[in-house]
Amino acid sequence: MAVQKIIEYNSLDSNGQISSDKYNFKLNILEDSGNYLIHRDILRHQLSQKQGTVSTKTRSEVRGGGKKPWQQKGTGRARAGSNRSPLWRGGGVTFGPKPRTINLKLNKKERNLALQTLLYNKRNNISVIGELETLINEPKTKAFCEICNNYNINLDQKILLVVSTKTTPLKLATKNLKNVELISASHLNTLSLLKAKQILLTPLAVNNIKEIYCD
């Protein structure tokens, strides 16, 4: 059964101080089967990232092998009809992989419930930073590191940075930081949320999340 929970956050200004602006989420979460839905959504996300282009050739697809190597009887050797048999070197592959597409269907309501449940479970690791998109005007990694120091953000841990739109300076400023993942609110997913130890949101991203995923 879904239960509605409300979580509230104070925004942080450019100096890392708590401002008067407050943001809240009204989340519908599942208390009993929430973890099962999260697992299903992560599995769906991982399966959708697979290319599924791996392929091998069977004995009928390998070039050559039309001529019988030797006569059926009289040579003393085991009978053979083709040198492209799976038993031969250079032959086809038995039961090898073929290109395929694997889809795990999950309803939109279930995906939103899984995301909201995970947001609630990670509520203590979420921070709202005001005007982060406008603070970085130059593509400098040093500038982003200075902002992280102001907010006491540990760059040795996995950080998920959720913004409304990914600007070019912000993308280039976080590109060389291996523990920072930049994502737009419209592409938020349970796998990125689960991996992150710290989740940074902007006010615009909060509004987008509420519009897209919350009722």
GROMACS .gro file of N, CA and C in nm, residues 53-201:
model
  447
   53THR      N    1   2.432  -0.695  -2.935
   53THR     CA    2   2.483  -0.714  -3.071
   53THR      C    3   2.582  -0.829  -3.082
   54VAL      N    4   2.605  -0.903  -2.974
   54VAL     CA    5   2.699  -1.015  -2.978
   54VAL      C    6   2.646  -1.123  -3.072
   55SER      N    7   2.737  -1.181  -3.151
   55SER     CA    8   2.691  -1.278  -3.251
   55SER      C    9   2.803  -1.378  -3.284
   56THR      N   10   2.764  -1.501  -3.312
   56THR     CA   11   2.856  -1.604  -3.360
   56THR      C   12   2.793  -1.671  -3.483
   57LYS      N   13   2.874  -1.741  -3.560
   57LYS     CA   14   2.826  -1.807  -3.680
   57LYS      C   15   2.805  -1.956  -3.656
   58THR      N   16   2.695  -2.006  -3.707
   58THR     CA   17   2.670  -2.149  -3.701
   58THR      C   18   2.743  -2.216  -3.819
   59ARG      N   19   2.736  -2.347  -3.826
   59ARG     CA   20   2.807  -2.421  -3.932
   59ARG      C   21   2.754  -2.385  -4.071
   60SER      N   22   2.628  -2.343  -4.079
   60SER     CA   23   2.573  -2.306  -4.210
   60SER      C   24   2.614  -2.166  -4.253
   61GLU      N   25   2.661  -2.084  -4.158
   61GLU     CA   26   2.698  -1.946  -4.190
   61GLU      C   27   2.848  -1.929  -4.215
   62VAL      N   28   2.929  -2.024  -4.169
   62VAL     CA   29   3.073  -2.014  -4.189
   62VAL      C   30   3.106  -2.039  -4.337
   63ARG      N   31   3.197  -1.960  -4.391
   63ARG     CA   32   3.234  -1.974  -4.533
   63ARG      C   33   3.305  -2.107  -4.558
   64GLY      N   34   3.271  -2.172  -4.666
   64GLY     CA   35   3.335  -2.298  -4.704
   64GLY      C   36   3.262  -2.419  -4.648
   65GLY      N   37   3.329  -2.533  -4.657
   65GLY     CA   38   3.274  -2.655  -4.597
   65GLY      C   39   3.177  -2.729  -4.686
   66GLY      N   40   3.172  -2.697  -4.815
   66GLY     CA   41   3.076  -2.763  -4.901
   66GLY      C   42   3.119  -2.901  -4.946
   67LYS      N   43   3.249  -2.920  -4.955
   67LYS     CA   44   3.300  -3.048  -5.004
   67LYS      C   45   3.323  -3.145  -4.888
   68LYS      N   46   3.289  -3.269  -4.911
   68LYS     CA   47   3.314  -3.373  -4.809
   68LYS      C   48   3.465  -3.395  -4.799
   69PRO      N   49   3.523  -3.383  -4.680
   69PRO     CA   50   3.670  -3.391  -4.667
   69PRO      C   51   3.729  -3.521  -4.722
   70TRP      N   52   3.670  -3.634  -4.692
   70TRP     CA   53   3.714  -3.763  -4.746
   70TRP      C   54   3.595  -3.856  -4.758
   71GLN      N   55   3.617  -3.966  -4.823
   71GLN     CA   56   3.505  -4.057  -4.848
   71GLN      C   57   3.453  -4.116  -4.718
   72GLN      N   58   3.328  -4.161  -4.726
   72GLN     CA   59   3.260  -4.207  -4.606
   72GLN      C   60   3.328  -4.328  -4.544
   73LYS      N   61   3.369  -4.424  -4.625
   73LYS     CA   62   3.421  -4.550  -4.571
   73LYS      C   63   3.556  -4.582  -4.636
   74GLY      N   64   3.635  -4.657  -4.565
   74GLY     CA   65   3.757  -4.709  -4.625
   74GLY      C   66   3.885  -4.639  -4.582
   75THR      N   67   3.878  -4.522  -4.521
   75THR     CA   68   4.001  -4.451  -4.483
   75THR      C   69   4.046  -4.488  -4.342
   76GLY      N   70   3.957  -4.542  -4.261
   76GLY     CA   71   3.992  -4.573  -4.122
   76GLY      C   72   3.971  -4.457  -4.028
   77ARG      N   73   3.945  -4.341  -4.083
   77ARG     CA   74   3.920  -4.224  -3.998
   77ARG      C   75   3.771  -4.208  -3.970
   78ALA      N   76   3.741  -4.123  -3.872
   78ALA     CA   77   3.600  -4.098  -3.840
   78ALA      C   78   3.534  -4.028  -3.959
   79ARG      N   79   3.409  -4.061  -3.981
   79ARG     CA   80   3.338  -4.004  -4.095
   79ARG      C   81   3.320  -3.853  -4.074
   80ALA      N   82   3.325  -3.779  -4.183
   80ALA     CA   83   3.310  -3.633  -4.177
   80ALA      C   84   3.240  -3.586  -4.303
   81GLY      N   85   3.145  -3.496  -4.288
   81GLY     CA   86   3.071  -3.447  -4.402
   81GLY      C   87   3.107  -3.305  -4.438
   82SER      N   88   3.172  -3.231  -4.344
   82SER     CA   89   3.208  -3.091  -4.371
   82SER      C   90   3.322  -3.052  -4.278
   83ASN      N   91   3.412  -2.968  -4.329
   83ASN     CA   92   3.519  -2.919  -4.243
   83ASN      C   93   3.478  -2.793  -4.167
   84ARG      N   94   3.350  -2.760  -4.170
   84ARG     CA   95   3.295  -2.649  -4.090
   84ARG      C   96   3.206  -2.700  -3.978
   85SER      N   97   3.221  -2.829  -3.947
   85SER     CA   98   3.148  -2.887  -3.834
   85SER      C   99   3.196  -2.823  -3.704
   86PRO      N  100   3.110  -2.809  -3.604
   86PRO     CA  101   3.152  -2.751  -3.475
   86PRO      C  102   3.266  -2.829  -3.408
   87LEU      N  103   3.288  -2.953  -3.450
   87LEU     CA  104   3.397  -3.033  -3.392
   87LEU      C  105   3.533  -2.995  -3.451
   88TRP      N  106   3.532  -2.925  -3.563
   88TRP     CA  107   3.655  -2.892  -3.632
   88TRP      C  108   3.702  -2.751  -3.596
   89ARG      N  109   3.836  -2.736  -3.605
   89ARG     CA  110   3.893  -2.602  -3.588
   89ARG      C  111   3.850  -2.516  -3.708
   90GLY      N  112   3.799  -2.396  -3.680
   90GLY     CA  113   3.749  -2.309  -3.786
   90GLY      C  114   3.605  -2.338  -3.823
   91GLY      N  115   3.542  -2.428  -3.748
   91GLY     CA  116   3.402  -2.461  -3.777
   91GLY      C  117   3.306  -2.366  -3.708
   92GLY      N  118   3.179  -2.395  -3.721
   92GLY     CA  119   3.076  -2.312  -3.659
   92GLY      C  120   3.069  -2.330  -3.509
   93VAL      N  121   2.986  -2.251  -3.446
   93VAL     CA  122   2.968  -2.254  -3.301
   93VAL      C  123   2.833  -2.315  -3.270
   94THR      N  124   2.833  -2.409  -3.176
   94THR     CA  125   2.708  -2.472  -3.134
   94THR      C  126   2.641  -2.391  -3.024
   95PHE      N  127   2.518  -2.354  -3.044
   95PHE     CA  128   2.440  -2.280  -2.944
   95PHE      C  129   2.509  -2.151  -2.900
   96GLY      N  130   2.574  -2.083  -2.995
   96GLY     CA  131   2.641  -1.956  -2.963
   96GLY      C  132   2.541  -1.842  -2.950
   97PRO      N  133   2.586  -1.729  -2.897
   97PRO     CA  134   2.496  -1.615  -2.881
   97PRO      C  135   2.460  -1.552  -3.015
   98LYS      N  136   2.340  -1.499  -3.023
   98LYS     CA  137   2.290  -1.429  -3.141
   98LYS      C  138   2.234  -1.293  -3.098
   99PRO      N  139   2.229  -1.196  -3.189
   99PRO     CA  140   2.174  -1.065  -3.152
   99PRO      C  141   2.030  -1.077  -3.103
  100ARG      N  142   2.002  -1.011  -2.992
  100ARG     CA  143   1.867  -1.015  -2.937
  100ARG      C  144   1.844  -0.890  -2.853
  101THR      N  145   1.720  -0.859  -2.834
  101THR     CA  146   1.681  -0.744  -2.753
  101THR      C  147   1.602  -0.796  -2.632
  102ILE      N  148   1.649  -0.758  -2.512
  102ILE     CA  149   1.583  -0.801  -2.389
  102ILE      C  150   1.516  -0.679  -2.327
  103ASN      N  151   1.388  -0.685  -2.309
  103ASN     CA  152   1.314  -0.576  -2.246
  103ASN      C  153   1.241  -0.628  -2.123
  104LEU      N  154   1.252  -0.554  -2.015
  104LEU     CA  155   1.176  -0.584  -1.894
  104LEU      C  156   1.072  -0.474  -1.876
  105LYS      N  157   0.948  -0.509  -1.892
  105LYS     CA  158   0.842  -0.408  -1.887
  105LYS      C  159   0.810  -0.372  -1.743
  106LEU      N  160   0.802  -0.243  -1.719
  106LEU     CA  161   0.763  -0.192  -1.588
  106LEU      C  162   0.671  -0.073  -1.612
  107ASN      N  163   0.556  -0.075  -1.550
  107ASN     CA  164   0.459   0.032  -1.572
  107ASN      C  165   0.513   0.165  -1.524
  108LYS      N  166   0.462   0.273  -1.583
  108LYS     CA  167   0.508   0.407  -1.547
  108LYS      C  168   0.481   0.438  -1.400
  109LYS      N  169   0.367   0.395  -1.350
  109LYS     CA  170   0.334   0.418  -1.209
  109LYS      C  171   0.431   0.343  -1.117
  110GLU      N  172   0.469   0.222  -1.159
  110GLU     CA  173   0.564   0.144  -1.079
  110GLU      C  174   0.702   0.210  -1.080
  111ARG      N  175   0.743   0.262  -1.196
  111ARG     CA  176   0.873   0.330  -1.204
  111ARG      C  177   0.874   0.454  -1.117
  112ASN      N  178   0.767   0.531  -1.120
  112ASN     CA  179   0.760   0.651  -1.036
  112ASN      C  180   0.757   0.616  -0.888
  113LEU      N  181   0.686   0.509  -0.852
  113LEU     CA  182   0.683   0.465  -0.712
  113LEU      C  183   0.822   0.422  -0.665
  114ALA      N  184   0.894   0.350  -0.752
  114ALA     CA  185   1.030   0.306  -0.717
  114ALA      C  186   1.121   0.426  -0.696
  115LEU      N  187   1.111   0.525  -0.785
  115LEU     CA  188   1.196   0.644  -0.774
  115LEU      C  189   1.163   0.724  -0.649
  116GLN      N  190   1.035   0.742  -0.620
  116GLN     CA  191   0.995   0.817  -0.502
  116GLN      C  192   1.035   0.745  -0.373
  117THR      N  193   1.023   0.612  -0.373
  117THR     CA  194   1.063   0.535  -0.255
  117THR      C  195   1.213   0.549  -0.229
  118LEU      N  196   1.292   0.545  -0.337
  118LEU     CA  197   1.437   0.559  -0.322
  118LEU      C  198   1.475   0.701  -0.281
  119LEU      N  199   1.404   0.801  -0.331
  119LEU     CA  200   1.428   0.939  -0.288
  119LEU      C  201   1.402   0.954  -0.138
  120TYR      N  202   1.297   0.889  -0.091
  120TYR     CA  203   1.266   0.896   0.052
  120TYR      C  204   1.372   0.823   0.134
  121ASN      N  205   1.418   0.708   0.085
  121ASN     CA  206   1.521   0.633   0.158
  121ASN      C  207   1.654   0.709   0.164
  122LYS      N  208   1.680   0.793   0.062
  122LYS     CA  209   1.804   0.869   0.054
  122LYS      C  210   1.785   1.013   0.105
  123ARG      N  211   1.680   1.038   0.178
  123ARG     CA  212   1.645   1.176   0.216
  123ARG      C  213   1.753   1.245   0.298
  124ASN      N  214   1.830   1.169   0.376
  124ASN     CA  215   1.934   1.230   0.459
  124ASN      C  216   2.061   1.265   0.380
  125ASN      N  217   2.070   1.217   0.256
  125ASN     CA  218   2.188   1.243   0.175
  125ASN      C  219   2.163   1.350   0.068
  126ILE      N  220   2.046   1.413   0.073
  126ILE     CA  221   2.008   1.511  -0.030
  126ILE      C  222   2.034   1.652   0.020
  127SER      N  223   2.093   1.735  -0.066
  127SER     CA  224   2.113   1.878  -0.037
  127SER      C  225   2.064   1.959  -0.156
  128VAL      N  226   2.000   2.073  -0.126
  128VAL     CA  227   1.952   2.163  -0.231
  128VAL      C  228   2.043   2.285  -0.235
  129ILE      N  229   2.106   2.308  -0.349
  129ILE     CA  230   2.200   2.418  -0.365
  129ILE      C  231   2.140   2.519  -0.462
  130GLY      N  232   2.123   2.640  -0.416
  130GLY     CA  233   2.061   2.743  -0.498
  130GLY      C  234   2.157   2.799  -0.602
  131GLU      N  235   2.105   2.822  -0.722
  131GLU     CA  236   2.176   2.890  -0.831
  131GLU      C  237   2.307   2.820  -0.871
  132LEU      N  238   2.309   2.690  -0.864
  132LEU     CA  239   2.431   2.619  -0.901
  132LEU      C  240   2.460   2.629  -1.051
  133GLU      N  241   2.353   2.631  -1.130
  133GLU     CA  242   2.372   2.641  -1.275
  133GLU      C  243   2.438   2.773  -1.315
  134THR      N  244   2.407   2.880  -1.241
  134THR     CA  245   2.461   3.012  -1.276
  134THR      C  246   2.593   3.042  -1.206
  135LEU      N  247   2.628   2.963  -1.101
  135LEU     CA  248   2.753   2.988  -1.029
  135LEU      C  249   2.875   2.955  -1.114
  136ILE      N  250   2.862   2.855  -1.199
  136ILE     CA  251   2.975   2.812  -1.283
  136ILE      C  252   2.955   2.869  -1.423
  137ASN      N  253   3.030   2.974  -1.454
  137ASN     CA  254   3.022   3.037  -1.585
  137ASN      C  255   3.134   2.994  -1.677
  138GLU      N  256   3.242   2.941  -1.618
  138GLU     CA  257   3.357   2.897  -1.696
  138GLU      C  258   3.377   2.747  -1.679
  139PRO      N  259   3.422   2.678  -1.783
  139PRO     CA  260   3.444   2.533  -1.773
  139PRO      C  261   3.572   2.500  -1.697
  140LYS      N  262   3.573   2.527  -1.568
  140LYS     CA  263   3.691   2.506  -1.483
  140LYS      C  264   3.659   2.404  -1.374
  141THR      N  265   3.735   2.297  -1.370
  141THR     CA  266   3.717   2.198  -1.264
  141THR      C  267   3.750   2.258  -1.128
  142LYS      N  268   3.846   2.348  -1.125
  142LYS     CA  269   3.887   2.413  -1.000
  142LYS      C  270   3.771   2.491  -0.941
  143ALA      N  271   3.693   2.559  -1.025
  143ALA     CA  272   3.579   2.637  -0.976
  143ALA      C  273   3.476   2.546  -0.910
  144PHE      N  274   3.450   2.430  -0.970
  144PHE     CA  275   3.353   2.337  -0.911
  144PHE      C  276   3.406   2.280  -0.780
  145CYS      N  277   3.535   2.252  -0.772
  145CYS     CA  278   3.594   2.200  -0.648
  145CYS      C  279   3.585   2.303  -0.535
  146GLU      N  280   3.603   2.431  -0.569
  146GLU     CA  281   3.590   2.536  -0.467
  146GLU      C  282   3.448   2.543  -0.413
  147ILE      N  283   3.350   2.528  -0.502
  147ILE     CA  284   3.210   2.528  -0.458
  147ILE      C  285   3.183   2.409  -0.367
  148CYS      N  286   3.239   2.294  -0.402
  148CYS     CA  287   3.222   2.174  -0.318
  148CYS      C  288   3.284   2.195  -0.180
  149ASN      N  289   3.397   2.265  -0.173
  149ASN     CA  290   3.459   2.293  -0.044
  149ASN      C  291   3.372   2.386   0.040
  150ASN      N  292   3.306   2.481  -0.026
  150ASN     CA  293   3.217   2.572   0.048
  150ASN      C  294   3.099   2.498   0.110
  151TYR      N  295   3.053   2.393   0.039
  151TYR     CA  296   2.937   2.317   0.088
  151TYR      C  297   2.978   2.192   0.167
  152ASN      N  298   3.107   2.178   0.196
  152ASN     CA  299   3.158   2.061   0.271
  152ASN      C  300   3.119   1.929   0.203
  153ILE      N  301   3.138   1.925   0.072
  153ILE     CA  302   3.107   1.806  -0.006
  153ILE      C  303   3.236   1.726  -0.026
  154ASN      N  304   3.230   1.599   0.010
  154ASN     CA  305   3.347   1.511  -0.002
  154ASN      C  306   3.353   1.453  -0.143
  155LEU      N  307   3.455   1.493  -0.218
  155LEU     CA  308   3.470   1.447  -0.356
  155LEU      C  309   3.524   1.305  -0.367
  156ASP      N  310   3.559   1.245  -0.253
  156ASP     CA  311   3.605   1.106  -0.254
  156ASP      C  312   3.487   1.008  -0.255
  157GLN      N  313   3.367   1.059  -0.235
  157GLN     CA  314   3.247   0.976  -0.238
  157GLN      C  315   3.170   1.000  -0.367
  158LYS      N  316   3.085   0.904  -0.401
  158LYS     CA  317   3.004   0.916  -0.522
  158LYS      C  318   2.902   1.029  -0.504
  159ILE      N  319   2.904   1.123  -0.599
  159ILE     CA  320   2.816   1.239  -0.593
  159ILE      C  321   2.727   1.240  -0.717
  160LEU      N  322   2.598   1.258  -0.694
  160LEU     CA  323   2.503   1.272  -0.805
  160LEU      C  324   2.456   1.417  -0.807
  161LEU      N  325   2.483   1.485  -0.916
  161LEU     CA  326   2.447   1.625  -0.933
  161LEU      C  327   2.329   1.633  -1.030
  162VAL      N  328   2.213   1.671  -0.979
  162VAL     CA  329   2.091   1.676  -1.058
  162VAL      C  330   2.057   1.821  -1.087
  163VAL      N  331   2.052   1.856  -1.215
  163VAL     CA  332   2.022   1.993  -1.257
  163VAL      C  333   1.903   1.990  -1.353
  164SER      N  334   1.849   2.109  -1.379
  164SER     CA  335   1.737   2.119  -1.472
  164SER      C  336   1.783   2.096  -1.616
  165THR      N  337   1.887   2.168  -1.655
  165THR     CA  338   1.947   2.150  -1.788
  165THR      C  339   2.100   2.149  -1.771
  166LYS      N  340   2.166   2.061  -1.842
  166LYS     CA  341   2.311   2.050  -1.832
  166LYS      C  342   2.376   2.156  -1.921
  167THR      N  343   2.432   2.259  -1.859
  167THR     CA  344   2.501   2.363  -1.935
  167THR      C  345   2.641   2.314  -1.973
  168THR      N  346   2.694   2.373  -2.080
  168THR     CA  347   2.827   2.332  -2.128
  168THR      C  348   2.937   2.358  -2.024
  169PRO      N  349   2.942   2.476  -1.958
  169PRO     CA  350   3.046   2.496  -1.854
  169PRO      C  351   3.037   2.394  -1.740
  170LEU      N  352   2.914   2.360  -1.701
  170LEU     CA  353   2.896   2.265  -1.591
  170LEU      C  354   2.939   2.125  -1.633
  171LYS      N  355   2.908   2.086  -1.756
  171LYS     CA  356   2.950   1.954  -1.806
  171LYS      C  357   3.101   1.942  -1.811
  172LEU      N  358   3.167   2.047  -1.860
  172LEU     CA  359   3.313   2.042  -1.871
  172LEU      C  360   3.381   2.054  -1.735
  173ALA      N  361   3.318   2.126  -1.641
  173ALA     CA  362   3.377   2.142  -1.508
  173ALA      C  363   3.374   2.014  -1.427
  174THR      N  364   3.276   1.926  -1.454
  174THR     CA  365   3.264   1.801  -1.378
  174THR      C  366   3.313   1.679  -1.455
  175LYS      N  367   3.357   1.701  -1.578
  175LYS     CA  368   3.393   1.590  -1.666
  175LYS      C  369   3.511   1.508  -1.612
  176ASN      N  370   3.610   1.576  -1.552
  176ASN     CA  371   3.732   1.508  -1.508
  176ASN      C  372   3.724   1.454  -1.365
  177LEU      N  373   3.611   1.473  -1.300
  177LEU     CA  374   3.594   1.423  -1.163
  177LEU      C  375   3.526   1.286  -1.170
  178LYS      N  376   3.599   1.183  -1.133
  178LYS     CA  377   3.550   1.046  -1.154
  178LYS      C  378   3.432   1.011  -1.064
  179ASN      N  379   3.420   1.077  -0.949
  179ASN     CA  380   3.313   1.044  -0.855
  179ASN      C  381   3.189   1.131  -0.872
  180VAL      N  382   3.190   1.222  -0.968
  180VAL     CA  383   3.076   1.312  -0.988
  180VAL      C  384   3.001   1.270  -1.114
  181GLU      N  385   2.871   1.248  -1.099
  181GLU     CA  386   2.785   1.218  -1.213
  181GLU      C  387   2.684   1.330  -1.230
  182LEU      N  388   2.686   1.392  -1.346
  182LEU     CA  389   2.594   1.501  -1.378
  182LEU      C  390   2.478   1.446  -1.458
  183ILE      N  391   2.357   1.477  -1.413
  183ILE     CA  392   2.239   1.424  -1.479
  183ILE      C  393   2.129   1.529  -1.476
  184SER      N  394   2.047   1.531  -1.580
  184SER     CA  395   1.933   1.623  -1.582
  184SER      C  396   1.815   1.559  -1.509
  185ALA      N  397   1.726   1.641  -1.457
  185ALA     CA  398   1.614   1.590  -1.378
  185ALA      C  399   1.523   1.500  -1.460
  186SER      N  400   1.512   1.527  -1.589
  186SER     CA  401   1.424   1.447  -1.674
  186SER      C  402   1.481   1.307  -1.700
  187HIS      N  403   1.611   1.286  -1.675
  187HIS     CA  404   1.673   1.155  -1.695
  187HIS      C  405   1.711   1.088  -1.563
  188LEU      N  406   1.652   1.132  -1.455
  188LEU     CA  407   1.682   1.074  -1.324
  188LEU      C  408   1.638   0.929  -1.321
  189ASN      N  409   1.722   0.843  -1.263
  189ASN     CA  410   1.691   0.700  -1.258
  189ASN      C  411   1.735   0.642  -1.125
  190THR      N  412   1.679   0.526  -1.094
  190THR     CA  413   1.704   0.463  -0.964
  190THR      C  414   1.848   0.414  -0.950
  191LEU      N  415   1.911   0.372  -1.060
  191LEU     CA  416   2.048   0.321  -1.051
  191LEU      C  417   2.146   0.430  -1.009
  192SER      N  418   2.132   0.549  -1.068
  192SER     CA  419   2.219   0.661  -1.031
  192SER      C  420   2.194   0.705  -0.887
  193LEU      N  421   2.067   0.705  -0.845
  193LEU     CA  422   2.034   0.741  -0.707
  193LEU      C  423   2.092   0.640  -0.608
  194LEU      N  424   2.085   0.513  -0.643
  194LEU     CA  425   2.131   0.409  -0.551
  194LEU      C  426   2.282   0.414  -0.532
  195LYS      N  427   2.357   0.443  -0.639
  195LYS     CA  428   2.503   0.445  -0.632
  195LYS      C  429   2.555   0.566  -0.554
  196ALA      N  430   2.479   0.676  -0.552
  196ALA     CA  431   2.529   0.802  -0.497
  196ALA      C  432   2.528   0.802  -0.344
  197LYS      N  433   2.637   0.855  -0.287
  197LYS     CA  434   2.644   0.876  -0.142
  197LYS      C  435   2.593   1.016  -0.105
  198GLN      N  436   2.609   1.110  -0.198
  198GLN     CA  437   2.560   1.246  -0.178
  198GLN      C  438   2.483   1.288  -0.303
  199ILE      N  439   2.366   1.347  -0.282
  199ILE     CA  440   2.281   1.389  -0.393
  199ILE      C  441   2.261   1.540  -0.383
  200LEU      N  442   2.302   1.611  -0.487
  200LEU     CA  443   2.291   1.756  -0.490
  200LEU      C  444   2.184   1.795  -0.591
  201LEU      N  445   2.088   1.874  -0.547
  201LEU     CA  446   1.979   1.920  -0.633
  201LEU      C  447   1.982   2.071  -0.644
   0.00000   0.00000   0.00000
